[in-house]
Amino acid sequence: KKRYTEASFIKTLRTGKKPEGEDLQPPMPWELYKVFSDDDIKAIWAYLQTIPAIKNNVKAASPAKAKAPAKK
């Protein structure tokens, strides 16, 4: 079963929320896409449908940890 439909893809890019209600993570610049026209987003959707799917398990988001200064 597909996770997104064209309509849910458009809604996700407009709101920054996944179909399940979770926020998109910072690597996805949805704020830039939300101003695209529906036709532009539909063209992106159509293109993405031509690319074979891959399985990529993404770990849950966690805050970045500051690195300790390098020792001299």
PDB file of C-alpha atoms in Angstrom:
ATOM      1  CA  LYS A   1       0.000   0.000   0.000  1.00  0.00           C
ATOM      2  CA  LYS A   2       1.282   3.441  -0.888  1.00  0.00           C
ATOM      3  CA  ARG A   3       1.761   5.880   1.943  1.00  0.00           C
ATOM      4  CA  TYR A   4       0.958   8.961  -0.121  1.00  0.00           C
ATOM      5  CA  THR A   5      -1.611   9.832  -2.732  1.00  0.00           C
ATOM      6  CA  GLU A   6      -1.270  12.860  -4.957  1.00  0.00           C
ATOM      7  CA  ALA A   7      -3.721  14.734  -2.708  1.00  0.00           C
ATOM      8  CA  SER A   8      -1.906  13.783   0.521  1.00  0.00           C
ATOM      9  CA  PHE A   9       1.444  14.713  -1.080  1.00  0.00           C
ATOM     10  CA  ILE A  10       0.119  18.187  -1.901  1.00  0.00           C
ATOM     11  CA  LYS A  11      -1.310  18.569   1.610  1.00  0.00           C
ATOM     12  CA  THR A  12       2.000  17.464   3.150  1.00  0.00           C
ATOM     13  CA  LEU A  13       3.956  20.057   1.173  1.00  0.00           C
ATOM     14  CA  ARG A  14       1.448  22.755   2.109  1.00  0.00           C
ATOM     15  CA  THR A  15       1.280  21.982   5.846  1.00  0.00           C
ATOM     16  CA  GLY A  16       4.572  20.278   6.745  1.00  0.00           C
ATOM     17  CA  LYS A  17       2.594  17.379   8.257  1.00  0.00           C
ATOM     18  CA  LYS A  18       2.827  13.742   7.139  1.00  0.00           C
ATOM     19  CA  PRO A  19      -0.449  11.901   6.429  1.00  0.00           C
ATOM     20  CA  GLU A  20      -0.195  10.381   9.935  1.00  0.00           C
ATOM     21  CA  GLY A  21       0.008  13.883  11.449  1.00  0.00           C
ATOM     22  CA  GLU A  22       3.724  13.912  12.281  1.00  0.00           C
ATOM     23  CA  ASP A  23       5.826  16.962  11.421  1.00  0.00           C
ATOM     24  CA  LEU A  24       8.259  16.675   8.522  1.00  0.00           C
ATOM     25  CA  GLN A  25      11.841  16.730   9.765  1.00  0.00           C
ATOM     26  CA  PRO A  26      14.213  19.663   9.054  1.00  0.00           C
ATOM     27  CA  PRO A  27      15.994  18.085   6.059  1.00  0.00           C
ATOM     28  CA  MET A  28      12.715  18.485   4.128  1.00  0.00           C
ATOM     29  CA  PRO A  29      12.343  22.187   3.230  1.00  0.00           C
ATOM     30  CA  TRP A  30       8.542  22.078   2.918  1.00  0.00           C
ATOM     31  CA  GLU A  31       8.282  25.818   3.605  1.00  0.00           C
ATOM     32  CA  LEU A  32       9.867  26.431   0.189  1.00  0.00           C
ATOM     33  CA  TYR A  33       7.415  24.123  -1.598  1.00  0.00           C
ATOM     34  CA  LYS A  34       4.230  25.379   0.054  1.00  0.00           C
ATOM     35  CA  VAL A  35       4.146  28.397  -2.273  1.00  0.00           C
ATOM     36  CA  PHE A  36       4.321  26.247  -5.425  1.00  0.00           C
ATOM     37  CA  SER A  37       1.171  26.027  -7.515  1.00  0.00           C
ATOM     38  CA  ASP A  38      -0.871  22.819  -7.447  1.00  0.00           C
ATOM     39  CA  ASP A  39       0.281  22.171 -11.020  1.00  0.00           C
ATOM     40  CA  ASP A  40       3.938  22.476  -9.968  1.00  0.00           C
ATOM     41  CA  ILE A  41       3.468  20.058  -7.063  1.00  0.00           C
ATOM     42  CA  LYS A  42       1.533  17.659  -9.307  1.00  0.00           C
ATOM     43  CA  ALA A  43       4.472  17.738 -11.741  1.00  0.00           C
ATOM     44  CA  ILE A  44       6.867  16.873  -8.893  1.00  0.00           C
ATOM     45  CA  TRP A  45       4.507  14.044  -7.844  1.00  0.00           C
ATOM     46  CA  ALA A  46       4.341  12.729 -11.423  1.00  0.00           C
ATOM     47  CA  TYR A  47       8.138  12.752 -11.710  1.00  0.00           C
ATOM     48  CA  LEU A  48       8.614  10.987  -8.375  1.00  0.00           C
ATOM     49  CA  GLN A  49       6.229   8.257  -9.528  1.00  0.00           C
ATOM     50  CA  THR A  50       8.698   7.400 -12.335  1.00  0.00           C
ATOM     51  CA  ILE A  51      11.528   6.658  -9.879  1.00  0.00           C
ATOM     52  CA  PRO A  52      11.735   3.127  -8.434  1.00  0.00           C
ATOM     53  CA  ALA A  53      11.007   3.000  -4.707  1.00  0.00           C
ATOM     54  CA  ILE A  54      13.767   2.135  -2.266  1.00  0.00           C
ATOM     55  CA  LYS A  55      13.560   0.899   1.306  1.00  0.00           C
ATOM     56  CA  ASN A  56      15.288   3.308   3.644  1.00  0.00           C
ATOM     57  CA  ASN A  57      14.552   3.038   7.341  1.00  0.00           C
ATOM     58  CA  VAL A  58      15.144   6.441   8.880  1.00  0.00           C
ATOM     59  CA  LYS A  59      15.897   6.549  12.576  1.00  0.00           C
ATOM     60  CA  ALA A  60      13.727   8.710  14.794  1.00  0.00           C
ATOM     61  CA  ALA A  61      14.861  12.303  14.983  1.00  0.00           C
ATOM     62  CA  SER A  62      17.106  13.169  17.883  1.00  0.00           C
ATOM     63  CA  PRO A  63      18.715  16.461  18.805  1.00  0.00           C
ATOM     64  CA  ALA A  64      22.202  17.049  17.456  1.00  0.00           C
ATOM     65  CA  LYS A  65      24.924  16.647  20.043  1.00  0.00           C
ATOM     66  CA  ALA A  66      27.650  19.260  20.361  1.00  0.00           C
ATOM     67  CA  LYS A  67      31.120  17.944  19.631  1.00  0.00           C
ATOM     68  CA  ALA A  68      33.789  18.406  22.249  1.00  0.00           C
ATOM     69  CA  PRO A  69      36.621  20.715  21.217  1.00  0.00           C
ATOM     70  CA  ALA A  70      39.582  18.903  19.663  1.00  0.00           C
ATOM     71  CA  LYS A  71      42.470  18.314  22.039  1.00  0.00           C
ATOM     72  CA  LYS A  72      45.784  19.891  21.129  1.00  0.00           C
TER      73      LYS A  72
END
